[in-house]
Coordinates of C-alpha atoms in Angstrom, one line a residue:
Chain A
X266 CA 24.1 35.4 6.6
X267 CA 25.4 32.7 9.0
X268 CA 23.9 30.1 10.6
X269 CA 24.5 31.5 14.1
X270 CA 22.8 35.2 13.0
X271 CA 20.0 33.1 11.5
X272 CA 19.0 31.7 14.9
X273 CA 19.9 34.9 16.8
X274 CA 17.1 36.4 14.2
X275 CA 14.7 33.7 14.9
X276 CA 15.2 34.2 18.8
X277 CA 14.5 37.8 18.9
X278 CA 11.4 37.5 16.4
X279 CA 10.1 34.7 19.0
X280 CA 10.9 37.2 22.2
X281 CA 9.5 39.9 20.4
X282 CA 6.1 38.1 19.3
X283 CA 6.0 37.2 22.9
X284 CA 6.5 40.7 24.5
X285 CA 5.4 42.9 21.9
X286 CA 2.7 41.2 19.8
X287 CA -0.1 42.9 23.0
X288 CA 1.6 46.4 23.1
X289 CA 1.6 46.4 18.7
X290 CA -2.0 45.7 18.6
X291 CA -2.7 47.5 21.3
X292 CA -1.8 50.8 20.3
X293 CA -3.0 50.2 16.3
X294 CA -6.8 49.6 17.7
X295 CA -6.3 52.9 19.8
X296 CA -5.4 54.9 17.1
X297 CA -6.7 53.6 14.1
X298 CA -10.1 52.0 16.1
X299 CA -10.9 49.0 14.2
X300 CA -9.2 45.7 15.5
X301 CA -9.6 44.1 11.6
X302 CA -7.0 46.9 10.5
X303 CA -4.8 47.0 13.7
X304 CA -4.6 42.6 13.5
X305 CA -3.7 42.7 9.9
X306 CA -1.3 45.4 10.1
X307 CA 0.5 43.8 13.1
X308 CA 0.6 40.4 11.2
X309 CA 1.9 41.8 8.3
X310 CA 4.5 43.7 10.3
X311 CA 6.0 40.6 12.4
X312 CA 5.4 38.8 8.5
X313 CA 7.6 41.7 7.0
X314 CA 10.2 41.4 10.4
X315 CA 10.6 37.5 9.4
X316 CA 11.8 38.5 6.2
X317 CA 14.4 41.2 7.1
X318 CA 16.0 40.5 10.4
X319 CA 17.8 37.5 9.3
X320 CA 19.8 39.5 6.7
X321 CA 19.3 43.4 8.1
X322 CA 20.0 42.1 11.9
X323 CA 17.5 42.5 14.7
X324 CA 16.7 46.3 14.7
X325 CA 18.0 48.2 18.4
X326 CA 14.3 48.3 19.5
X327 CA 12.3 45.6 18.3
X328 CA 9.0 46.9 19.6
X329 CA 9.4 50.4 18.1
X330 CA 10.2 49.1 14.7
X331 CA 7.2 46.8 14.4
X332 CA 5.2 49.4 15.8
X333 CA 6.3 52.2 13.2
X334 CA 6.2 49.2 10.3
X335 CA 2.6 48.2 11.7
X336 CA 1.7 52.0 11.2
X337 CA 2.6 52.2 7.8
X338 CA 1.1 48.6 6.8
X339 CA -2.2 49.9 8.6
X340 CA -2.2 53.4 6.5
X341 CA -1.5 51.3 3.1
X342 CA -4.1 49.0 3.9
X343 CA -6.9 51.6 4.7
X344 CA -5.6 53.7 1.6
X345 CA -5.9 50.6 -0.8
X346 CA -8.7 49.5 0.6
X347 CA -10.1 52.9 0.6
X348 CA -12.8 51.8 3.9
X349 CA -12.9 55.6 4.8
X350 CA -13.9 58.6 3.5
X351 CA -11.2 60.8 2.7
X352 CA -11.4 63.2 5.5
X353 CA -11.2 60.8 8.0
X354 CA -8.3 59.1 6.2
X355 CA -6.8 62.4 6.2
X356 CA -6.8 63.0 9.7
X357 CA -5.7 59.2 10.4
X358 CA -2.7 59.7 8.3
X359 CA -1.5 63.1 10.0
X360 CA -1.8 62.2 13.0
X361 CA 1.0 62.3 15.3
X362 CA 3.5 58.8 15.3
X363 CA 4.9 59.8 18.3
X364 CA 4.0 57.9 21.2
X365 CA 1.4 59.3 23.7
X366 CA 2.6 60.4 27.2
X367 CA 2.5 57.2 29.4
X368 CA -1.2 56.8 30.7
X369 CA -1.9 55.5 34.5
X370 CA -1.7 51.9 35.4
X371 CA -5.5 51.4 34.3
X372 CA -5.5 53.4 31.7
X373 CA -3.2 51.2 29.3
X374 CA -3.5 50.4 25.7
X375 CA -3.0 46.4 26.3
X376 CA -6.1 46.4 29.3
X377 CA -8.2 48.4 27.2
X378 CA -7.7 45.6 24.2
X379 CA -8.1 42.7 26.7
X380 CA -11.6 44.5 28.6
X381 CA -12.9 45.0 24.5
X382 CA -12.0 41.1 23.7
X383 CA -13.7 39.8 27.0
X384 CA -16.8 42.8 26.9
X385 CA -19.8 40.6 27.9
X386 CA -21.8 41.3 25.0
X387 CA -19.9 38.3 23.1
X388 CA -20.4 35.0 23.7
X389 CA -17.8 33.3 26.2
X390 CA -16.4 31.2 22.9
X391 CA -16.0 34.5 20.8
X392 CA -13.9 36.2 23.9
X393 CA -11.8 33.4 24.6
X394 CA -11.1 33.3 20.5
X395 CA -10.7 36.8 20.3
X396 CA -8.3 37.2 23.5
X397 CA -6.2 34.4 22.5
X398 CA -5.7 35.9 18.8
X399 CA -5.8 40.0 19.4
X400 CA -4.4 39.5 23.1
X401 CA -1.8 36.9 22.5
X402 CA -0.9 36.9 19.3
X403 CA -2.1 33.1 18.5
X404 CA -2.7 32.2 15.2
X405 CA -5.6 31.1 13.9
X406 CA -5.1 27.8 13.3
X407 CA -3.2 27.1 16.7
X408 CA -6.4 28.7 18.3
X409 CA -8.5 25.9 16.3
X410 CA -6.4 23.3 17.4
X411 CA -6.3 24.2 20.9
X412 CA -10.3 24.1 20.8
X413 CA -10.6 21.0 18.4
X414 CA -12.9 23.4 16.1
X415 CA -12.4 23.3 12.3
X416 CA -9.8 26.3 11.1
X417 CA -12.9 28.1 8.9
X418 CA -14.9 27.8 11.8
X419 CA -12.6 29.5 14.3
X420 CA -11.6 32.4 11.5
X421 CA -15.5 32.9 11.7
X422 CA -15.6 33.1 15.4
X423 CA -13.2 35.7 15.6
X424 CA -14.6 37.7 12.5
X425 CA -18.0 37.4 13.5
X426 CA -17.2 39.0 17.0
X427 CA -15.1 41.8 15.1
X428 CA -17.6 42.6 12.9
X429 CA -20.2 43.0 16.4
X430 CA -17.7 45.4 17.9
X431 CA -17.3 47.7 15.5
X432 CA -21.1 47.3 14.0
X433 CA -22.7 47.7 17.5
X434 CA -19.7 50.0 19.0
X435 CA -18.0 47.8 21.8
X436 CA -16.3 50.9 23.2
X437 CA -12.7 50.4 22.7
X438 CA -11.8 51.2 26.4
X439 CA -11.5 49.6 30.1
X440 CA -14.9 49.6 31.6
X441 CA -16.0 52.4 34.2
X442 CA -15.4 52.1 38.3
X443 CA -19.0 51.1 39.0
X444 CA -18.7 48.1 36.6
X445 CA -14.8 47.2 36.6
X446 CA -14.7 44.3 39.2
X447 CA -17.7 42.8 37.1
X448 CA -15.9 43.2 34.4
X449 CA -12.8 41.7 35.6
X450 CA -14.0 38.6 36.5
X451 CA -15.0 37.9 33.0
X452 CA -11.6 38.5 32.1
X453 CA -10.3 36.0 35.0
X454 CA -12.9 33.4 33.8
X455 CA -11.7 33.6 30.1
X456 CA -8.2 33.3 31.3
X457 CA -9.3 30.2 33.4
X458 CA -10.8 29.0 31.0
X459 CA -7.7 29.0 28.6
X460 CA -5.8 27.5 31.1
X461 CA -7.6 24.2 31.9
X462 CA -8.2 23.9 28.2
X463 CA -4.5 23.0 28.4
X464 CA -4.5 21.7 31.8
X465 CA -7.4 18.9 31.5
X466 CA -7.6 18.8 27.9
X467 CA -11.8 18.2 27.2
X468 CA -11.4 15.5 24.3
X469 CA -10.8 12.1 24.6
X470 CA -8.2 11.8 21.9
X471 CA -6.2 15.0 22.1
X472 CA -3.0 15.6 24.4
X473 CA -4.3 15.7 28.1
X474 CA -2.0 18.1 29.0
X475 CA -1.3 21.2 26.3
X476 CA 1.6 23.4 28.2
X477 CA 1.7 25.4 25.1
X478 CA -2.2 26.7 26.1
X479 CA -1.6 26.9 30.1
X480 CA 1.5 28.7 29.6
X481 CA -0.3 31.3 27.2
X482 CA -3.1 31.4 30.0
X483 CA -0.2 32.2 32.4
X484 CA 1.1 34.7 30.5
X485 CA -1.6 37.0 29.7
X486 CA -2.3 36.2 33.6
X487 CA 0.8 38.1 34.5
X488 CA -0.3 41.0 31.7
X489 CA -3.5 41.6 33.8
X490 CA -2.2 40.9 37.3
X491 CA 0.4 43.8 36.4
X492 CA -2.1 46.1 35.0
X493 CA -4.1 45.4 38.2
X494 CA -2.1 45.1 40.6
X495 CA -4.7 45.8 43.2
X496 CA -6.8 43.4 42.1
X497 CA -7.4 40.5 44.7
X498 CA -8.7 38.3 42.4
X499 CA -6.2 39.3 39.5
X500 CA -3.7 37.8 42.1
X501 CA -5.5 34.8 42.8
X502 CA -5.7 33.3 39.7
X503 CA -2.2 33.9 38.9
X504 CA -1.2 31.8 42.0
X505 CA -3.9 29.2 41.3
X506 CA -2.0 28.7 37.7
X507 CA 0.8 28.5 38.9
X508 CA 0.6 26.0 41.8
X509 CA -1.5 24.1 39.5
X510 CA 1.0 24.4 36.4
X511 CA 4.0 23.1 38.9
X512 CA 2.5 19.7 39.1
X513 CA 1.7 19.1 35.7
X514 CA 4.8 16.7 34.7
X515 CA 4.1 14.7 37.7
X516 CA 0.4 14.5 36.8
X517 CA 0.7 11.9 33.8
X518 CA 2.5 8.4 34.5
X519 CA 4.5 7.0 31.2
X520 CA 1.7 4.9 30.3
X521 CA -0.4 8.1 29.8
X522 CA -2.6 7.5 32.9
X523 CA -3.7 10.3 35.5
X524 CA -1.6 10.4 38.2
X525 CA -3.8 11.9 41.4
X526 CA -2.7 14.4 43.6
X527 CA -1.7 12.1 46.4
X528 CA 0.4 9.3 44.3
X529 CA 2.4 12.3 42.6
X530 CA 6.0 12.0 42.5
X531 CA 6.6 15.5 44.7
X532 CA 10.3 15.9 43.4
X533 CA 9.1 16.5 40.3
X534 CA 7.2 19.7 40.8
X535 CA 8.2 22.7 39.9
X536 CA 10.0 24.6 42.9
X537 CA 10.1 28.1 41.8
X538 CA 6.5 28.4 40.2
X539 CA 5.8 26.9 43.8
X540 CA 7.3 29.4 45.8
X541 CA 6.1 32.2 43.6
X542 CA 2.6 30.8 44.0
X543 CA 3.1 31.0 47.6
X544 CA 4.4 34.4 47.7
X545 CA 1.1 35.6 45.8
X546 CA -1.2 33.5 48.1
X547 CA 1.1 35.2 51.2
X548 CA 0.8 38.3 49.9
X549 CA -3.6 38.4 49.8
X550 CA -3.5 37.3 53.4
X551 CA -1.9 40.0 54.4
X552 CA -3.9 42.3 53.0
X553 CA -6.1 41.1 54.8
X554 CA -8.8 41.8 52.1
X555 CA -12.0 39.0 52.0
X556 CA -10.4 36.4 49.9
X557 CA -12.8 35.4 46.0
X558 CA -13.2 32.4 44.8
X559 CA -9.5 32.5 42.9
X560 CA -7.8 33.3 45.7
X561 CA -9.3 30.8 47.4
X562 CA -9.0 28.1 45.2
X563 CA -5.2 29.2 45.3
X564 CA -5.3 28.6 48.9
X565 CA -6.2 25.5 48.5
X566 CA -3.4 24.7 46.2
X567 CA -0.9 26.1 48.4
X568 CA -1.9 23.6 51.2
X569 CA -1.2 20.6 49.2
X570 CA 1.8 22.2 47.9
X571 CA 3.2 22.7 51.2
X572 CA 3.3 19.5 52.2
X573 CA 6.5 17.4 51.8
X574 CA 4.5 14.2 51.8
X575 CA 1.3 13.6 50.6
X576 CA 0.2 12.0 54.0
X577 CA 1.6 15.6 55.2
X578 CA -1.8 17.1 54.3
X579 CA -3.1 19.6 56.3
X580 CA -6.8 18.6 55.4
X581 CA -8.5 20.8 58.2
X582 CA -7.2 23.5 56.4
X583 CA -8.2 22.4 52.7
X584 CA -11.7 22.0 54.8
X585 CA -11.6 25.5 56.3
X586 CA -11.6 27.1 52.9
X587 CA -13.6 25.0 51.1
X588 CA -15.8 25.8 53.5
X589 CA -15.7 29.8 52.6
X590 CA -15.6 29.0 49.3
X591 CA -19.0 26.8 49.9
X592 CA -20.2 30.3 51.1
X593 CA -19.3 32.4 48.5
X594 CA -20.2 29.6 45.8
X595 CA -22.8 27.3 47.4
X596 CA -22.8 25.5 43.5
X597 CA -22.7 21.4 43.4
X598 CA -19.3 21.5 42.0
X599 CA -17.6 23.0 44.9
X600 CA -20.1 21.2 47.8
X601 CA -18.3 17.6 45.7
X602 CA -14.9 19.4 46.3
X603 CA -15.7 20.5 49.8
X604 CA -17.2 16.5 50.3
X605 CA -13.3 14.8 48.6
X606 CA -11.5 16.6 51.3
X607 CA -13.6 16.0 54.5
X608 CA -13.7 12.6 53.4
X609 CA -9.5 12.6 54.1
X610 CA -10.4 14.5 57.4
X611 CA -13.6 12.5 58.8
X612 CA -13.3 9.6 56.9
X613 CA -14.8 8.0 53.6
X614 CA -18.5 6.9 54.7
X615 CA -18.8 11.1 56.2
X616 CA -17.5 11.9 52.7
X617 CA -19.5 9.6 51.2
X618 CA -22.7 10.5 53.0
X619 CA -22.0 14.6 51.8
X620 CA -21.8 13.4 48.4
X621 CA -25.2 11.5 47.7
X622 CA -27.4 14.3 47.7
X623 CA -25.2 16.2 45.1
X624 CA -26.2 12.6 42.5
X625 CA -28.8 14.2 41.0
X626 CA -27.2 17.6 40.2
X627 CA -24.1 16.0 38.9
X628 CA -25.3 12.4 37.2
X629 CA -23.6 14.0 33.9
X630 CA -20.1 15.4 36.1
X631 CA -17.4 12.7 35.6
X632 CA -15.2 14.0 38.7
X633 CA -18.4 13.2 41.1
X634 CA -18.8 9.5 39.9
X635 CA -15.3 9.1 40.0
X636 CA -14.9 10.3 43.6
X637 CA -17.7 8.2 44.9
X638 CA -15.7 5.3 43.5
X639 CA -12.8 6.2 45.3
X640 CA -14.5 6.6 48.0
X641 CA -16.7 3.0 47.9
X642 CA -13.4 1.5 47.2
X643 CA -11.8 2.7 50.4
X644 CA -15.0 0.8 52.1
X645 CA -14.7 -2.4 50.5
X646 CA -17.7 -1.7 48.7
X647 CA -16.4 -3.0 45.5
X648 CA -19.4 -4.4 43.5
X649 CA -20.6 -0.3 44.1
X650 CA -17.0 1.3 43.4
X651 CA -16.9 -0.9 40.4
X652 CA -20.6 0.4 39.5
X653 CA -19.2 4.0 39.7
X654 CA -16.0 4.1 37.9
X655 CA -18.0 2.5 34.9
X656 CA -20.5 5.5 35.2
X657 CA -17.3 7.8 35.3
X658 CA -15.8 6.0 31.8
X659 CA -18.9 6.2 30.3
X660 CA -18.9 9.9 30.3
X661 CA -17.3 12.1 28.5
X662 CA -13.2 13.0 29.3
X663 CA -9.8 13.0 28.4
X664 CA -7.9 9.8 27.7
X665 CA -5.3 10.6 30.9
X666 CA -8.5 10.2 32.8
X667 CA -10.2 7.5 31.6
X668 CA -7.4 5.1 31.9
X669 CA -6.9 6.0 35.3
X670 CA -10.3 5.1 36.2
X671 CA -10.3 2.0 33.9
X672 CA -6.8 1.0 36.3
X673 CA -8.4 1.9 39.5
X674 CA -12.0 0.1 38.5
X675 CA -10.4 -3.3 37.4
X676 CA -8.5 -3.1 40.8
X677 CA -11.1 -2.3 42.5
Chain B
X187 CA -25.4 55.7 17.4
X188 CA -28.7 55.2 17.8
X189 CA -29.9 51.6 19.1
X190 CA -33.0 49.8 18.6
X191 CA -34.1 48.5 22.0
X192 CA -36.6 45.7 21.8
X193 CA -39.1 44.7 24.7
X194 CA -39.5 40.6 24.6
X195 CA -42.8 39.6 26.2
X196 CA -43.9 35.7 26.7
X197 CA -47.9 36.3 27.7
X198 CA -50.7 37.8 27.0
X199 CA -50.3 39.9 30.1
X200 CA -50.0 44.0 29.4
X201 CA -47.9 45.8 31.5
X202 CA -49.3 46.5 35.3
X203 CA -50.0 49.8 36.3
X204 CA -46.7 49.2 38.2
X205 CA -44.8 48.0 35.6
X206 CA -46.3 51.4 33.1
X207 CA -45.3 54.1 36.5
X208 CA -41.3 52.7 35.9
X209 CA -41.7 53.1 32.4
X210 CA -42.8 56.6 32.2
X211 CA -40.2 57.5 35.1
X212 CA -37.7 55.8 32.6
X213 CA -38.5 57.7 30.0
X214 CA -38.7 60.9 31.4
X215 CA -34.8 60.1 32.5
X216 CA -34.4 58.8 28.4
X217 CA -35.6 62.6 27.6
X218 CA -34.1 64.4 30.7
X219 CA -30.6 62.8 30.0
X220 CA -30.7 63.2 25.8
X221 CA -31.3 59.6 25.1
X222 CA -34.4 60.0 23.8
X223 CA -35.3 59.3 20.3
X224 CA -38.9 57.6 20.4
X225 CA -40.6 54.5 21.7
X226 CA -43.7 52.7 21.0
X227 CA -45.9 49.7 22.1
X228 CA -47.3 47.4 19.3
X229 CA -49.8 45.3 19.1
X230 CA -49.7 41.2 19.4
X231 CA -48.4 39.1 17.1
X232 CA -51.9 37.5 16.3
X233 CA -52.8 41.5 15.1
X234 CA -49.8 41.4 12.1
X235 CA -49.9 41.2 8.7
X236 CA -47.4 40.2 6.0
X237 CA -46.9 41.6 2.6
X238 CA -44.7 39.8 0.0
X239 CA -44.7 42.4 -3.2
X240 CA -41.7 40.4 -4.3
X241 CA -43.5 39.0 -7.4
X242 CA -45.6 42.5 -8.6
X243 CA -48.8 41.9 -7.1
X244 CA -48.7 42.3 -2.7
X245 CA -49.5 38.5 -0.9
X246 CA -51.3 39.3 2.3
X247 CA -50.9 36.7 4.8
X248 CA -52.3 36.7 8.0
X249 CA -50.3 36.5 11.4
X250 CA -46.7 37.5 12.1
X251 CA -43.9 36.1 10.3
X252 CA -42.2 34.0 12.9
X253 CA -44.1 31.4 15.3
X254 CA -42.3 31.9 18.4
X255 CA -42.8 31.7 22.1
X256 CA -41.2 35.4 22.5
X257 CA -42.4 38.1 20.5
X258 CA -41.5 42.2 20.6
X259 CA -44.5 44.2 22.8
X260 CA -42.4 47.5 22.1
X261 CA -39.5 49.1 21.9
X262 CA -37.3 52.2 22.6
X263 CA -34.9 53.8 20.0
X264 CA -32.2 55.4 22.0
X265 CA -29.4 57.6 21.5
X266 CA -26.6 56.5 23.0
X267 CA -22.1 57.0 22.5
X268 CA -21.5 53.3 22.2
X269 CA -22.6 49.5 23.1
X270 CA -21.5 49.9 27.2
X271 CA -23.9 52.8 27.3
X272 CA -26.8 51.4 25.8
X273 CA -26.5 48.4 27.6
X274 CA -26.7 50.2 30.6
X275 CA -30.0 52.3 29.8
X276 CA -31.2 48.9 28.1
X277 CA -30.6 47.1 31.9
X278 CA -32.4 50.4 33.5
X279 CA -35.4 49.9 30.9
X280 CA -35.8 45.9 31.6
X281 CA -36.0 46.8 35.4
X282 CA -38.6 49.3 34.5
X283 CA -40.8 47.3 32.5
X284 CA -39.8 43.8 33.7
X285 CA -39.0 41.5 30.8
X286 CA -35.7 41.3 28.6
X287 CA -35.0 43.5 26.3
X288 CA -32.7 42.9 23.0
X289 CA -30.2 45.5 21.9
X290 CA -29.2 46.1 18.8
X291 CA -27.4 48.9 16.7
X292 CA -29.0 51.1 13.8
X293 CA -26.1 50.3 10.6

């Protein structure tokens, strides 16, 4: 083997991890319903593709011959392992390897996998461990990393909630009409919750940014925005990722500080992620459909992407849908948001005044001290700013963060 | 699959007459609809026993086995095809009765 078919191997095997790791799984929990066998079989499969590609070449279709090597690894392991009785092993085995007829948009084998690793009935740790590993195709350890957990601690995670759906019988299948767009936003959230994993990394000594998690988040994004398509929502949080994800080289400085929205270097943000952000966020006002909090918050984001300058702003408009957004989620969080951006409209002492009655709710919220300390520095009130960027450091946050606000507070 | 549904009560309190009329409607839609399989009410913890035979002769101890602020006042054991329905009969029956309820699968 050259060195040249070496690497063409290696590609394909990392395309075909990427696009067919979902659809693999997928179809292994449909037919042999247990996600245990259809993980382990579609592991050993890609394990078994390592081996031969480089010296039998990549196979014409990829996909197919994982999925007809997973199949067999499956059948071995459940004969060895003999978890069945016989007639049910029986049946498994003769069943037919061709590929069912294609089902409907909702009715795929990849949404039904993602709606059983995100079912409410497992904590929000165990579905965000369990999509991440059955969903995308991370391995365990790079799922414990991206979490700072120990390895045998994640492996238990994701075996403990295997072991609840088959012992208490998750079904294995995308939840009815009446409870679907419940349902879905539980998917969204575990998604968004992926995403600014990578995107504001929670530890103080880890990466700030880890573009190996948001572009995972992005990715199984797309998966469900394509299953839904008419998903609202589905949409939104696609285009809030991505308008987010273009800024994130120009977020960091080369000393590793935060660098905030408005002191970003705009040249270096991503045009086409922007543009495709904006199509999406284009695309939900025309339908003309009430906009959720994703699409929304995408909104937002494609104000401040929009402008050439950051001076460019059009705050009344980051206002206007904070405002809605205030409406449809009246928490403390989003009233601070709302508060940062009429303070660049009215002023920072009308800013300033919205924020102290959110103090109590959010003494333990870094962002809130941190924007009061912005905002007392922008009145001279330096003895006070200095007051509230040392609350802000003395919580906890990412290193990107904190020596920002140690910058800011010492020039304050 | 059947599925152990287990009432959680904080008080003293016994159901209202309220509170027993959704009940029986609920489980006249348990038998109409084939989920059925029995229910019961139990007494308070403070009426339990426990027996430890472990070591040949039976330990009696008074009281239930567990100090806790929650305890089970009753439960339902329903049939049911898998986890999304029970959990929807389970949300019906803590409406009806008006405290959570625990869910959890027979092996």
């Amino acid at each position: 083997m050259s060195a040249a078919d070496a690497g063409e191997a290696g590609e394909a095997l990392a395309r075909t991890h990427r696009q067919e790791w979902v659809r693999v799984v997928a179809s292994l929990a449909r037919r042999f319903g247990d996600l245990d066998v259809a993980e382990e079989a579609a592991a050993e499969a890609f394990a078994v593709a390592v081996e031969r590609w480089p010296h039998d070449g990549v196979p014409p279709n990829p996909g197919a011959w994982l999925t007809t090597t997973a199949n067999r690894k499956a059948i071995d392991r459940i004969r060895r392992e003999n978890r069945r009785d016989d007639k049910q092993q029986e049946a498994l085995m003769l069943r037919d390897e061709a590929p069912p007829e294609p089902l409907g948009a909702v009715d795929d084998d990849r949404l039904r996998l993602i709606f059983t690793c995100c079912h409410p009935a497992l904590a929000m740790e165990a579905r965000v461990a369990l999509t991440l590993r059955m969903v995308g195709g991370l391995t365990v350890p790079e799922i414990a990393r991206a979490f700072l957990v120990q390895e045998r601690a994640m492996a238990r995670r994701i075996t403990r909630a295997k072991a609840k759906i088959a012992q208490a019988r998750i079904p294995y299948r995308v939840a009815s009409a009446e409870d679907l767009p419940a349902r879905v936003s539980g998917v969204l959230a575990v998604l968004f919750l992926v995403f600014n994993e990578g995107y504001l990394a929670t530890g103080p000594y880890t990466d700030p940014l880890r573009p190996s998690l948001t572009a995972e988040a992005i990715r199984l994004a797309r998966l469900v925005r394509d299953l839904l398509p008419d998903d609202g929502e589905a949409a939104g949080l696609l285009a809030l990722m991505l308008l987010t994800e273009a800024r994130r080289t120009a977020r960091v400085a080369d000393d590793g500080a935060l660098v905030p929205l408005g002191e970003q270097d705009r040249s270096a943000w991503d045009t086409a992620l922007i543009a495709e952000g904006h199509r999406l966020v284009r695309e939900r006002l025309a339908s003309g459909e009430a906009p959720g909090r994703y699409q929304l918050l995408a909104a937002v984001n494609a104000v401040h992407t929009s402008a050439r300058r950051a001076g460019d702003t059009d705050w009344r408009q980051v206002v206007a849908l904070y405002d809605q957004l205030v409406r449809l989620d009246p928490s403390p969080v989003v009233a601070l948001n709302r508060a940062v951006a009429v303070a660049e409209l009215d002023g920072p002492q009308v800013g300033l005044a919205l924020m102290e009655p959110l103090g109590e709710a959010l003494a333990g919220y870094r962002a809130y001290h941190a924007a009061r300390a912005e905002l007392l520095r922008r009145l001279g009130r330096s003895a006070e700013a200095h007051a509230a960027y040392d609350a802000a450091i003395g919580l906890p946050g990412n290193a990107a963060e904190t020596a920002y606000l140690r910058r800011r507070r010492d020039g304050a | 699959m059947q599925y152990l549904v287990s009432v959680l009560n904080d008080s003293n309190e016994l159901a209202t007459p309220e509170e027993d009329a959704a009940i029986d409607a609920f489980n006249d839609k348990l038998q109409a609809e084939g989920h059925w399989v029995f229910a019961g009410g139990l007494g308070a913890p403070a009426s339990a026993t426990v027996i430890d035979s472990r070591n040949g002769e039976p330990v009696m101890t008074d009281g239930p086995f567990v100090e806790t602020k929650e305890w089970i006042v009753g439960f339902w054991i329903m049939e049911a095809p898998d986890l999304g329905a029970a959990l929807r009969l389970a949300a019906e029956g803590s409406k009806a009765c008006n405290r959570r309820i625990e869910v959890r699968p027979f092996l």
